[in-house]
Amino acid sequence: MFSRSLLRPLLLPWAFLSLLACGSSSLPEDEPQDPPNPTVLSVTWDAGLPEACYNGQAVLSVTITGGTPREVALFRGEVQVAKLTAPYQYTLDCTPFPEGMNSFVVKATTLNSQSFTSPEKSLLIDRTGPFPGGWREMSFFPALGERAEYRFTEPLHPLSLEGVQFRVRTSDGSSVAHQVSLSEDGQGLRVIPAQPLVPPVTLTVEFIRADVMDRSGNLRQGELVDTQPRSFTWWPFARVGELPATGFAQPPPHYAFSSNGHRALAWTESPNGSARSDIVVARWTGQGWERLPVLHAASDVAQPSNRVSMAVAEEGQIFLAWLEEDGTLLVKRFDGTEWQSVGNSPNPDGSSSYWLNLAVDTDGGLVVVWEDEGRLHVARWNGSFWGRLGGPISANPDDPHASKATLAVRPGLVVLAWVEWPMGAFRHAVHVWEHRDGKWSPLGQPLKVGPHFATQVTLALNAAEEPLVVWGENDETQTQGILYFSRFASQGGWATPEIVKDWTNPAWVYPIIRVDQNGAPWVAWQREGVAPATDVVYRRRGPNGWQPEQLVGRGYLVNFELDREGIPWVALTGGESPGLALTRPQ
């Protein structure tokens, strides 16, 4: 047996290990620590930085929040341009970079090598100065807010205004105080009169100096172009909306309207200058012009003014009639999607027709009149076919020479006026007939005042369905004339004619009469203006007679409308292509 004393030394190490193992649970240990919060940087470009290098330099700067970066650098694409130090502002030398738009970013790196990047900053680098482009063409019948503007090929630096000088004069040579500002896109120098314009007014603008530079500081290249004094005119009426013409718009156009505000314009247009002419119609939406599907006429030439006519119904439906080269009369309506034929042709056999007029009554009934070999033909659409209203009409059946026919219609009533010499006479007079209860009847005697020729006539109906007529009479030389007005009453016949206007060169006149909601007649016509132009004017007959002439503007009268508030709307043509505008007072 081993003695107890011999075993004790052998047990001590094992006892220590056992004690250490058993007592380990009572020893303290370190608690786990959360990792530190990562740094999140925000790199943003400062406000008000330049959009272009100016004189070959641009100062760029950023703001960094969220911590202190270890390193900040400016990059163009993936290429480092420069390292930045606080306050992170750098003057960039634009010389090494290509012309055009260049994009830059700033990258900030934290102590633990995290990278944060700014949004892209676009910078225009331009070493070529602006070239003169000339005067911007003023709109046809501009609004008073439209300004004379000289254009350049690129945006100008605002400091350019210090080097610009114009001379502005009125038509009598008086100087006009003005300011010069940049257009919204920066490419135009706008001339702004110091005082509001009172139309009609013409301003003549002349360049004195234009030491301009672009936004990069490059000076103007080349000589100024279009430097002759340029005149700009603002009229009492201004255009309503931009006409959606895509090709060369050929005169003459047409304008039609309903009494409750539906409006449409029609014109012929040659796509891309081709020989074919399309009939184009646009309707007024209240905010602008909506171009409708194009009507392709069979003819390859533009239609003369008296060979196209348009009407607009109270519900807004648009009707268009025209004569083909063989004299066939076609009528179509727009159904909201496409043009549909309104029955067969009212004159299927064709003829030598060259004049027509289309009208629609308040119930949507269509009536059309056309001239053929000096006789007038009238047809009404009954919903299924065109029915003639009697036979050919003439005041002189043995020697017919009816012309210039015009219609006024109401449900169950058609009133027709035209110019023709009566039987046994050799000077033209105005004839007014009505179709009521299935037959035609003349209204009183033919209208003619002096020993002159009646040449033009316009017709309207008042609320009592009484015809109101305005006509012109010219002397034999066609150099002097008078514009007359008369009203027909069923009990008393035609009232004594009143002089609306006497004039020289009456060939320009082309009167149009309308009646306002109070029953007062208004007459518009065109008078001879500064040769070779014409001015469009109008007069209203008040309780005490005809009021003074009111000027619309310079051009050729297409049509004249009075809305329910008594505001005149005037369609005119003239000036640059498309040279067509619907206007109203401004």
Coordinates of C-alpha atoms in Angstrom, one line a residue:
M1 CA 0.0 0.0 0.0
F2 CA 1.0 3.5 -0.7
S3 CA 1.2 5.8 2.2
R4 CA -1.0 8.9 2.5
S5 CA 2.1 11.1 2.5
L6 CA 3.2 9.8 -0.9
L7 CA -0.2 10.5 -2.5
R8 CA -0.6 14.1 -1.4
P9 CA 2.0 15.6 -3.8
L10 CA 0.4 13.8 -6.7
L11 CA -3.1 15.1 -5.9
L12 CA -2.2 18.8 -5.6
P13 CA -2.0 19.7 -9.4
W14 CA -5.2 17.8 -10.2
A15 CA -7.0 19.4 -7.3
F16 CA -5.9 22.8 -8.5
L17 CA -7.2 22.1 -12.0
S18 CA -10.5 20.8 -10.5
L19 CA -10.9 23.8 -8.3
L20 CA -10.2 26.1 -11.2
A21 CA -12.8 24.4 -13.3
C22 CA -15.4 24.4 -10.6
G23 CA -14.8 28.0 -9.7
S24 CA -14.7 29.5 -13.2
S25 CA -18.4 30.5 -13.0
S26 CA -17.7 32.9 -10.2
L27 CA -15.0 34.9 -12.1
P28 CA -16.0 38.2 -13.7
E29 CA -15.9 38.4 -17.6
D30 CA -15.9 41.4 -20.2
E31 CA -19.4 42.4 -21.7
P32 CA -19.5 42.7 -25.6
Q33 CA -19.3 46.3 -26.9
D34 CA -21.5 47.8 -29.9
P35 CA -19.4 48.9 -32.9
P36 CA -19.2 52.7 -33.2
N37 CA -21.9 54.5 -35.4
P38 CA -20.7 54.9 -39.1
T39 CA -20.2 58.4 -40.4
V40 CA -22.8 59.5 -43.0
L41 CA -21.8 62.5 -45.0
S42 CA -24.0 64.7 -47.1
V43 CA -22.3 66.5 -50.0
T44 CA -24.4 69.2 -51.7
W45 CA -23.5 71.9 -54.2
D46 CA -23.9 75.4 -52.9
A47 CA -26.6 77.6 -54.3
G48 CA -25.9 80.2 -57.0
L49 CA -23.1 78.4 -58.8
P50 CA -22.5 79.4 -62.4
E51 CA -24.0 77.5 -65.3
A52 CA -21.1 78.2 -67.5
C53 CA -17.4 79.0 -67.4
Y54 CA -16.9 82.7 -67.5
N55 CA -13.6 84.0 -69.1
G56 CA -12.3 80.4 -68.8
Q57 CA -13.0 80.0 -65.1
A58 CA -15.8 78.8 -62.8
V59 CA -15.8 78.9 -59.0
L60 CA -17.4 75.7 -57.6
S61 CA -18.1 74.9 -54.0
V62 CA -19.9 72.3 -51.9
T63 CA -21.2 72.0 -48.3
I64 CA -20.4 68.8 -46.4
T65 CA -22.5 67.9 -43.3
G66 CA -22.6 64.9 -41.0
G67 CA -18.9 64.7 -40.1
T68 CA -15.4 65.6 -41.1
P69 CA -14.1 63.8 -44.2
R70 CA -10.6 62.4 -44.5
E71 CA -10.4 63.5 -48.2
V72 CA -12.5 65.5 -50.6
A73 CA -11.9 65.6 -54.4
L74 CA -13.5 67.1 -57.5
F75 CA -14.1 64.7 -60.4
R76 CA -15.0 65.0 -64.1
G77 CA -16.4 61.6 -64.9
E78 CA -14.0 59.1 -63.3
V79 CA -11.0 61.5 -63.6
Q80 CA -9.9 63.4 -60.5
V81 CA -9.6 67.1 -61.2
A82 CA -8.4 68.4 -57.9
K83 CA -8.4 67.8 -54.1
L84 CA -10.4 70.2 -52.0
T85 CA -9.8 71.4 -48.5
A86 CA -12.2 73.3 -46.2
P87 CA -14.2 75.4 -47.1
Y88 CA -14.3 73.1 -50.2
Q89 CA -14.2 75.9 -52.8
Y90 CA -12.3 75.6 -56.0
T91 CA -11.6 77.9 -59.0
L92 CA -11.8 75.6 -62.0
D93 CA -9.6 76.3 -65.0
C94 CA -11.9 75.3 -67.9
T95 CA -9.1 75.3 -70.5
P96 CA -8.3 71.6 -70.5
F97 CA -11.9 70.5 -71.0
P98 CA -13.8 70.2 -74.3
E99 CA -16.5 72.7 -75.4
G100 CA -20.0 71.7 -74.6
M101 CA -21.8 70.6 -71.4
N102 CA -19.4 69.0 -68.9
S103 CA -20.5 67.2 -65.7
F104 CA -18.7 67.3 -62.3
V105 CA -19.1 65.6 -59.0
V106 CA -17.4 65.9 -55.6
K107 CA -16.5 62.8 -53.6
A108 CA -15.9 62.8 -49.8
T109 CA -14.2 59.9 -48.1
T110 CA -14.4 59.2 -44.4
L111 CA -11.8 57.8 -42.0
N112 CA -13.0 54.3 -42.5
S113 CA -12.8 54.7 -46.3
Q114 CA -16.6 55.2 -46.9
S115 CA -17.2 57.4 -50.0
F116 CA -20.1 59.9 -50.5
T117 CA -20.8 61.6 -53.8
S118 CA -22.6 64.8 -54.6
P119 CA -25.2 65.1 -57.4
E120 CA -23.9 65.9 -60.8
K121 CA -23.2 69.6 -61.6
S122 CA -23.4 70.5 -65.3
L123 CA -21.2 73.3 -66.5
L124 CA -21.2 74.8 -70.0
I125 CA -17.7 75.3 -71.5
D126 CA -17.9 77.6 -74.5
R127 CA -15.1 79.5 -76.3
T128 CA -17.2 80.8 -79.3
G129 CA -19.0 84.1 -79.0
P130 CA -22.7 84.6 -80.0
F131 CA -23.6 85.4 -83.6
P132 CA -26.4 87.9 -84.5
G133 CA -29.6 86.4 -85.8
G134 CA -31.7 89.4 -86.6
W135 CA -35.1 90.7 -85.6
R136 CA -37.7 88.2 -84.5
E137 CA -40.8 88.5 -86.6
M138 CA -43.7 89.9 -84.7
S139 CA -46.9 87.9 -84.6
F140 CA -49.7 88.8 -87.0
F141 CA -51.8 91.2 -84.9
P142 CA -49.6 91.1 -81.8
A143 CA -50.9 91.6 -78.2
L144 CA -49.7 94.7 -76.4
G145 CA -47.4 92.5 -74.3
E146 CA -45.4 91.3 -77.3
R147 CA -42.1 93.1 -77.7
A148 CA -39.7 94.0 -80.4
E149 CA -36.8 91.5 -80.0
Y150 CA -33.4 91.1 -81.6
R151 CA -32.1 87.5 -81.5
F152 CA -28.7 85.9 -81.1
T153 CA -27.5 82.3 -81.6
E154 CA -27.0 81.6 -77.9
P155 CA -27.9 83.0 -74.5
L156 CA -26.3 86.3 -73.5
H157 CA -24.7 87.3 -70.2
P158 CA -26.8 89.8 -68.2
L159 CA -23.8 92.2 -68.2
S160 CA -24.4 92.4 -72.0
L161 CA -27.2 94.9 -71.3
E162 CA -24.6 97.5 -70.4
G163 CA -23.3 97.4 -73.9
V164 CA -26.6 97.7 -75.8
Q165 CA -28.2 100.8 -77.1
F166 CA -31.3 101.3 -79.3
R167 CA -33.1 104.3 -80.6
V168 CA -36.9 104.1 -80.5
R169 CA -39.2 106.6 -82.3
T170 CA -42.9 106.9 -83.0
S171 CA -44.3 107.4 -86.4
D172 CA -44.0 111.2 -86.1
G173 CA -40.3 110.9 -85.1
S174 CA -40.7 111.5 -81.4
S175 CA -38.3 109.6 -79.2
V176 CA -39.7 106.9 -76.9
A177 CA -38.2 106.2 -73.5
H178 CA -37.5 102.5 -73.1
Q179 CA -35.6 99.7 -71.3
V180 CA -33.8 96.7 -72.7
S181 CA -34.1 93.3 -71.1
L182 CA -33.2 89.7 -72.0
S183 CA -35.8 87.3 -73.2
E184 CA -36.7 84.2 -71.1
D185 CA -34.2 82.0 -73.0
G186 CA -31.5 84.7 -72.8
Q187 CA -31.1 84.8 -76.6
G188 CA -33.1 87.9 -77.3
L189 CA -32.7 91.6 -76.5
R190 CA -36.2 93.0 -75.8
V191 CA -37.2 96.6 -76.2
I192 CA -39.7 97.6 -73.6
P193 CA -41.3 101.1 -73.8
A194 CA -41.3 102.9 -70.4
Q195 CA -45.0 103.9 -70.9
P196 CA -47.9 101.5 -71.8
L197 CA -48.7 101.4 -75.5
V198 CA -52.0 102.9 -76.7
P199 CA -53.0 101.3 -80.0
P200 CA -52.8 101.9 -82.9
V201 CA -49.2 102.7 -82.5
T202 CA -46.1 102.1 -84.6
L203 CA -42.6 102.1 -83.1
T204 CA -39.5 102.2 -85.2
V205 CA -36.4 100.6 -83.5
E206 CA -32.8 101.2 -84.6
F207 CA -29.6 99.6 -83.4
I208 CA -27.0 102.0 -82.1
R209 CA -24.7 99.6 -80.2
A210 CA -24.6 95.9 -79.4
D211 CA -21.4 95.0 -77.5
V212 CA -22.7 91.7 -76.1
M213 CA -21.1 88.5 -74.8
D214 CA -22.4 85.1 -74.1
R215 CA -22.7 83.5 -70.6
S216 CA -19.1 82.4 -70.9
G217 CA -17.8 85.9 -71.5
N218 CA -17.1 85.4 -75.2
L219 CA -17.6 88.6 -77.2
R220 CA -20.0 88.8 -80.2
Q221 CA -18.8 87.2 -83.4
G222 CA -19.4 88.8 -86.8
E223 CA -21.2 92.0 -87.8
L224 CA -24.7 92.8 -86.8
V225 CA -27.3 91.7 -89.4
D226 CA -30.7 93.1 -90.2
T227 CA -29.7 96.5 -88.8
Q228 CA -31.9 98.8 -90.8
P229 CA -34.6 100.5 -88.7
R230 CA -37.4 98.1 -88.1
S231 CA -41.0 99.2 -87.5
F232 CA -43.5 97.3 -85.3
T233 CA -47.2 98.0 -85.1
W234 CA -49.8 97.2 -82.4
W235 CA -53.5 97.5 -83.4
P236 CA -56.6 98.0 -81.3
F237 CA -57.4 94.3 -82.0
A238 CA -55.1 91.4 -81.1
R239 CA -55.1 87.8 -82.4
V240 CA -56.8 85.0 -80.4
G241 CA -54.5 81.9 -80.2
E242 CA -51.9 80.6 -82.6
L243 CA -53.2 79.2 -85.8
P244 CA -52.1 75.6 -86.3
A245 CA -50.9 76.0 -89.9
T246 CA -48.2 73.5 -91.0
G247 CA -47.8 74.4 -94.7
F248 CA -48.1 77.5 -96.8
A249 CA -51.6 78.9 -96.0
Q250 CA -53.1 80.3 -99.1
P251 CA -55.8 83.0 -99.2
P252 CA -58.6 83.4 -99.1
P253 CA -59.6 81.8 -95.8
H254 CA -63.1 81.5 -94.2
Y255 CA -64.4 82.0 -90.7
A256 CA -67.8 80.8 -89.3
F257 CA -69.4 80.9 -85.9
S258 CA -72.6 80.1 -84.0
S259 CA -74.5 82.6 -81.8
N260 CA -73.4 80.7 -78.7
G261 CA -69.6 80.9 -79.2
H262 CA -68.6 78.0 -81.4
R263 CA -66.0 79.1 -83.9
A264 CA -64.0 77.7 -86.8
L265 CA -61.5 78.8 -89.4
A266 CA -60.9 77.2 -92.8
W267 CA -58.1 77.8 -95.3
T268 CA -56.3 76.0 -98.1
E269 CA -52.8 74.8 -97.5
S270 CA -50.1 73.3 -99.8
P271 CA -48.1 70.7 -97.9
N272 CA -44.4 71.2 -98.3
G273 CA -45.0 73.6 -101.1
S274 CA -46.7 71.0 -103.3
A275 CA -49.1 71.8 -106.1
R276 CA -51.9 70.0 -104.3
S277 CA -54.1 72.2 -102.0
D278 CA -55.8 70.8 -98.9
I279 CA -58.8 72.3 -97.2
V280 CA -57.9 72.7 -93.6
V281 CA -60.3 73.5 -90.7
A282 CA -59.5 74.4 -87.1
R283 CA -62.0 74.9 -84.4
W284 CA -61.7 77.2 -81.4
T285 CA -61.7 75.3 -78.0
G286 CA -61.9 78.4 -75.8
Q287 CA -58.2 78.1 -75.1
G288 CA -56.7 77.6 -78.5
W289 CA -57.2 76.2 -82.0
E290 CA -57.7 72.5 -82.6
R291 CA -56.8 71.4 -86.1
L292 CA -59.3 68.9 -87.6
P293 CA -58.5 66.1 -90.0
V294 CA -57.5 67.6 -93.4
L295 CA -60.1 67.6 -96.2
H296 CA -58.4 66.7 -99.5
A297 CA -60.2 68.4 -102.4
A298 CA -60.3 66.6 -105.7
S299 CA -58.9 69.7 -107.3
D300 CA -55.2 70.3 -107.5
V301 CA -55.5 74.1 -107.2
A302 CA -56.6 76.4 -104.4
Q303 CA -60.2 77.2 -104.3
P304 CA -61.2 80.9 -105.0
S305 CA -62.9 82.6 -102.1
N306 CA -66.4 82.3 -103.5
R307 CA -66.0 78.5 -104.1
V308 CA -65.8 77.5 -100.4
S309 CA -68.3 78.3 -97.6
M310 CA -68.5 77.1 -94.0
A311 CA -71.2 77.2 -91.3
V312 CA -71.3 76.3 -87.6
A313 CA -74.4 75.0 -85.9
E314 CA -75.5 75.9 -82.4
E315 CA -74.3 72.6 -80.9
G316 CA -70.9 73.2 -82.5
Q317 CA -71.1 70.9 -85.6
I318 CA -69.1 72.2 -88.5
F319 CA -70.3 72.1 -92.1
L320 CA -68.2 72.8 -95.1
A321 CA -69.3 73.2 -98.8
W322 CA -67.1 73.7 -101.8
L323 CA -67.3 73.6 -105.6
E324 CA -65.0 71.4 -107.6
E325 CA -63.5 72.4 -110.9
D326 CA -66.3 70.7 -112.8
G327 CA -68.9 72.7 -110.8
T328 CA -70.0 69.8 -108.6
L329 CA -71.0 71.1 -105.2
L330 CA -69.9 69.0 -102.2
V331 CA -71.1 69.4 -98.6
K332 CA -69.5 67.6 -95.6
R333 CA -69.9 67.8 -91.8
F334 CA -67.4 66.9 -89.1
D335 CA -68.9 64.3 -86.7
G336 CA -66.2 64.7 -84.0
T337 CA -63.9 62.1 -85.5
E338 CA -63.9 62.5 -89.3
W339 CA -65.6 64.3 -92.2
Q340 CA -68.9 62.8 -93.4
S341 CA -70.7 63.6 -96.6
V342 CA -74.1 65.4 -96.2
G343 CA -76.0 63.4 -98.8
N344 CA -75.2 63.5 -102.5
S345 CA -74.3 66.7 -104.3
P346 CA -77.1 69.3 -104.4
N347 CA -76.1 69.8 -108.1
P348 CA -75.0 66.3 -109.2
D349 CA -74.9 67.3 -112.9
G350 CA -72.3 70.0 -112.3
S351 CA -72.4 73.3 -114.0
S352 CA -70.4 76.5 -114.5
S353 CA -71.0 77.4 -110.9
Y354 CA -68.5 79.8 -109.3
W355 CA -70.3 81.2 -106.3
L356 CA -71.9 79.6 -103.2
N357 CA -73.0 80.4 -99.7
L358 CA -73.8 78.0 -96.9
A359 CA -76.0 78.8 -93.9
V360 CA -77.4 76.9 -90.9
D361 CA -80.4 77.9 -88.9
T362 CA -80.8 77.7 -85.1
D363 CA -82.3 74.2 -85.4
G364 CA -79.4 72.9 -87.4
G365 CA -81.1 73.1 -90.8
L366 CA -78.7 73.5 -93.7
V367 CA -79.4 75.8 -96.7
V368 CA -77.0 76.4 -99.6
V369 CA -77.2 78.9 -102.5
W370 CA -75.0 78.8 -105.6
E371 CA -74.9 80.7 -108.9
D372 CA -75.0 79.2 -112.3
E373 CA -75.0 81.2 -115.5
G374 CA -76.5 84.2 -113.9
R375 CA -79.2 82.3 -112.0
L376 CA -79.4 81.4 -108.4
H377 CA -80.2 77.9 -107.0
V378 CA -81.2 77.3 -103.4
A379 CA -81.4 73.8 -101.7
R380 CA -82.3 72.7 -98.2
W381 CA -81.1 69.5 -96.5
N382 CA -84.1 67.7 -95.1
G383 CA -82.2 65.0 -93.3
S384 CA -82.1 62.5 -96.2
F385 CA -81.5 64.5 -99.4
W386 CA -81.1 68.0 -100.8
G387 CA -84.4 69.5 -101.9
R388 CA -84.5 72.5 -104.2
L389 CA -86.4 75.5 -103.0
G390 CA -88.2 76.3 -106.3
G391 CA -86.5 76.7 -109.6
P392 CA -83.7 79.0 -110.7
I393 CA -84.0 82.5 -109.3
S394 CA -83.4 85.7 -111.2
A395 CA -84.9 89.2 -111.1
N396 CA -84.5 89.3 -114.9
P397 CA -85.2 85.8 -116.2
D398 CA -84.8 86.9 -119.9
D399 CA -81.3 88.2 -119.3
P400 CA -80.1 86.8 -115.9
H401 CA -77.0 88.3 -114.2
A402 CA -77.5 87.5 -110.5
S403 CA -74.4 87.6 -108.4
K404 CA -73.0 88.2 -104.9
A405 CA -75.8 86.1 -103.3
T406 CA -76.0 85.9 -99.5
L407 CA -78.3 84.0 -97.1
A408 CA -79.9 84.6 -93.8
V409 CA -82.0 81.6 -92.3
R410 CA -84.3 80.8 -89.5
P411 CA -86.3 77.6 -89.0
G412 CA -89.0 77.8 -91.8
L413 CA -87.5 81.0 -93.3
V414 CA -84.9 81.7 -95.9
V415 CA -84.0 85.2 -96.9
L416 CA -81.9 85.7 -100.0
A417 CA -80.2 88.9 -101.2
W418 CA -78.2 89.5 -104.4
V419 CA -77.1 92.0 -107.0
E420 CA -78.7 92.1 -110.5
W421 CA -80.2 94.6 -112.8
P422 CA -84.0 94.5 -112.8
M423 CA -86.1 94.0 -115.9
G424 CA -86.0 97.1 -118.1
A425 CA -83.1 98.7 -116.2
F426 CA -79.4 98.8 -117.0
R427 CA -78.0 99.5 -113.6
H428 CA -77.6 96.9 -110.9
A429 CA -79.8 97.0 -107.8
V430 CA -80.1 94.9 -104.7
H431 CA -82.9 92.3 -104.6
V432 CA -84.2 90.7 -101.4
W433 CA -86.6 87.7 -101.5
E434 CA -87.9 85.4 -98.8
H435 CA -88.9 81.8 -99.0
R436 CA -91.8 81.1 -96.6
D437 CA -94.6 78.5 -96.7
G438 CA -93.1 76.8 -99.7
K439 CA -92.8 79.8 -102.1
W440 CA -90.5 82.7 -102.9
S441 CA -91.7 86.3 -102.6
P442 CA -89.8 89.6 -103.2
L443 CA -89.6 91.9 -100.2
G444 CA -90.5 95.3 -101.4
Q445 CA -88.9 97.0 -104.4
P446 CA -85.2 96.6 -105.4
L447 CA -82.8 98.7 -103.4
K448 CA -80.9 101.4 -105.2
V449 CA -80.6 105.1 -104.2
G450 CA -78.6 107.1 -106.8
P451 CA -77.8 106.7 -110.4
H452 CA -75.0 104.3 -109.5
F453 CA -74.4 100.6 -109.7
A454 CA -75.2 98.4 -106.7
T455 CA -72.1 96.2 -106.3
Q456 CA -72.1 94.5 -102.9
V457 CA -74.7 93.4 -100.4
T458 CA -74.7 91.9 -96.9
L459 CA -77.8 90.6 -95.0
A460 CA -78.8 89.9 -91.4
L461 CA -82.1 89.2 -89.5
N462 CA -83.1 90.7 -86.2
A463 CA -85.0 89.0 -83.5
A464 CA -88.3 89.8 -85.2
E465 CA -87.0 88.1 -88.4
E466 CA -86.9 91.5 -90.2
P467 CA -84.1 91.7 -92.8
L468 CA -81.4 94.4 -92.4
V469 CA -79.4 95.1 -95.5
V470 CA -76.2 97.0 -96.2
W471 CA -75.1 97.5 -99.8
G472 CA -72.6 99.6 -101.8
E473 CA -73.3 101.7 -104.8
N474 CA -70.4 102.8 -107.1
D475 CA -70.3 105.4 -109.9
E476 CA -69.4 104.5 -113.4
T477 CA -65.7 105.2 -112.9
Q478 CA -65.6 102.9 -109.9
T479 CA -63.7 105.6 -108.0
Q480 CA -66.6 107.0 -105.8
G481 CA -69.2 105.1 -103.8
I482 CA -71.6 105.1 -100.9
L483 CA -72.4 102.4 -98.4
Y484 CA -76.1 102.3 -97.5
F485 CA -78.3 100.7 -94.8
S486 CA -82.0 99.9 -94.7
R487 CA -84.4 97.8 -92.6
F488 CA -87.5 96.0 -93.9
A489 CA -90.7 96.0 -91.8
S490 CA -93.6 93.8 -92.9
Q491 CA -96.0 96.7 -92.4
G492 CA -94.0 99.6 -93.9
G493 CA -91.6 98.0 -96.3
W494 CA -88.0 99.3 -96.6
A495 CA -87.0 102.2 -94.4
T496 CA -85.4 105.2 -96.0
P497 CA -81.8 104.3 -96.7
E498 CA -79.1 105.7 -94.4
I499 CA -75.6 106.5 -95.4
V500 CA -73.1 104.4 -93.5
K501 CA -70.0 105.6 -95.3
D502 CA -69.1 107.4 -98.5
W503 CA -65.6 106.6 -99.8
T504 CA -63.1 106.6 -102.6
N505 CA -61.9 103.4 -104.2
P506 CA -65.0 101.4 -103.3
A507 CA -63.5 98.2 -104.7
W508 CA -62.0 97.7 -101.2
V509 CA -65.3 97.7 -99.2
Y510 CA -66.8 94.2 -98.8
P511 CA -69.3 95.1 -96.0
I512 CA -70.6 92.6 -93.4
I513 CA -73.6 93.4 -91.2
R514 CA -74.4 91.8 -87.8
V515 CA -77.1 92.5 -85.2
D516 CA -76.4 92.5 -81.4
Q517 CA -78.5 91.2 -78.6
N518 CA -80.2 94.7 -78.3
G519 CA -81.2 94.7 -82.0
A520 CA -78.6 97.3 -83.0
P521 CA -76.9 96.8 -86.3
W522 CA -73.1 96.8 -86.7
V523 CA -71.3 97.1 -90.0
A524 CA -67.7 96.1 -90.7
W525 CA -65.9 96.8 -94.0
Q526 CA -62.4 97.4 -95.3
R527 CA -61.3 100.8 -96.5
E528 CA -58.3 101.8 -98.5
G529 CA -55.3 102.3 -96.2
V530 CA -51.6 103.0 -96.9
A531 CA -51.2 101.6 -100.4
P532 CA -51.4 98.8 -101.2
A533 CA -52.8 97.8 -97.8
T534 CA -56.4 98.1 -96.5
D535 CA -57.7 98.8 -93.0
V536 CA -60.7 97.0 -91.4
V537 CA -63.1 99.3 -89.6
Y538 CA -66.7 99.0 -88.1
R539 CA -69.5 101.2 -87.0
R540 CA -72.5 100.6 -84.7
R541 CA -75.9 102.2 -85.1
G542 CA -76.9 103.7 -81.7
P543 CA -80.3 105.3 -80.8
N544 CA -79.2 108.6 -82.3
G545 CA -77.6 107.3 -85.5
W546 CA -74.3 105.8 -86.6
Q547 CA -71.4 106.1 -84.1
P548 CA -67.9 106.9 -85.2
E549 CA -65.8 104.4 -87.1
Q550 CA -63.7 102.1 -85.0
L551 CA -60.4 100.7 -86.3
V552 CA -59.7 96.9 -86.1
G553 CA -56.3 96.9 -87.9
R554 CA -54.6 96.5 -91.2
G555 CA -55.6 93.6 -93.4
Y556 CA -58.4 92.1 -95.5
L557 CA -61.7 91.4 -93.9
V558 CA -62.7 87.7 -93.8
N559 CA -65.7 87.8 -91.4
F560 CA -67.2 89.8 -88.5
E561 CA -68.9 88.4 -85.4
L562 CA -70.7 89.8 -82.4
D563 CA -70.8 87.5 -79.4
R564 CA -73.6 87.6 -76.8
E565 CA -71.8 90.3 -74.8
G566 CA -71.6 92.5 -77.8
I567 CA -67.8 92.1 -78.2
P568 CA -66.7 92.1 -81.8
W569 CA -64.5 89.2 -83.2
V570 CA -62.9 89.9 -86.5
A571 CA -61.1 87.4 -88.8
L572 CA -58.5 89.0 -91.1
T573 CA -55.9 87.9 -93.6
G574 CA -52.8 89.6 -94.8
G575 CA -49.1 90.0 -93.9
E576 CA -46.8 87.1 -93.6
S577 CA -47.8 83.4 -94.1
P578 CA -50.1 82.1 -92.8
G579 CA -51.3 85.7 -92.5
L580 CA -54.6 84.6 -90.9
A581 CA -55.9 85.6 -87.5
L582 CA -59.0 85.8 -85.5
T583 CA -58.9 89.0 -83.4
R584 CA -60.7 90.8 -80.7
P585 CA -60.3 94.1 -78.8
Q586 CA -57.3 94.5 -76.5

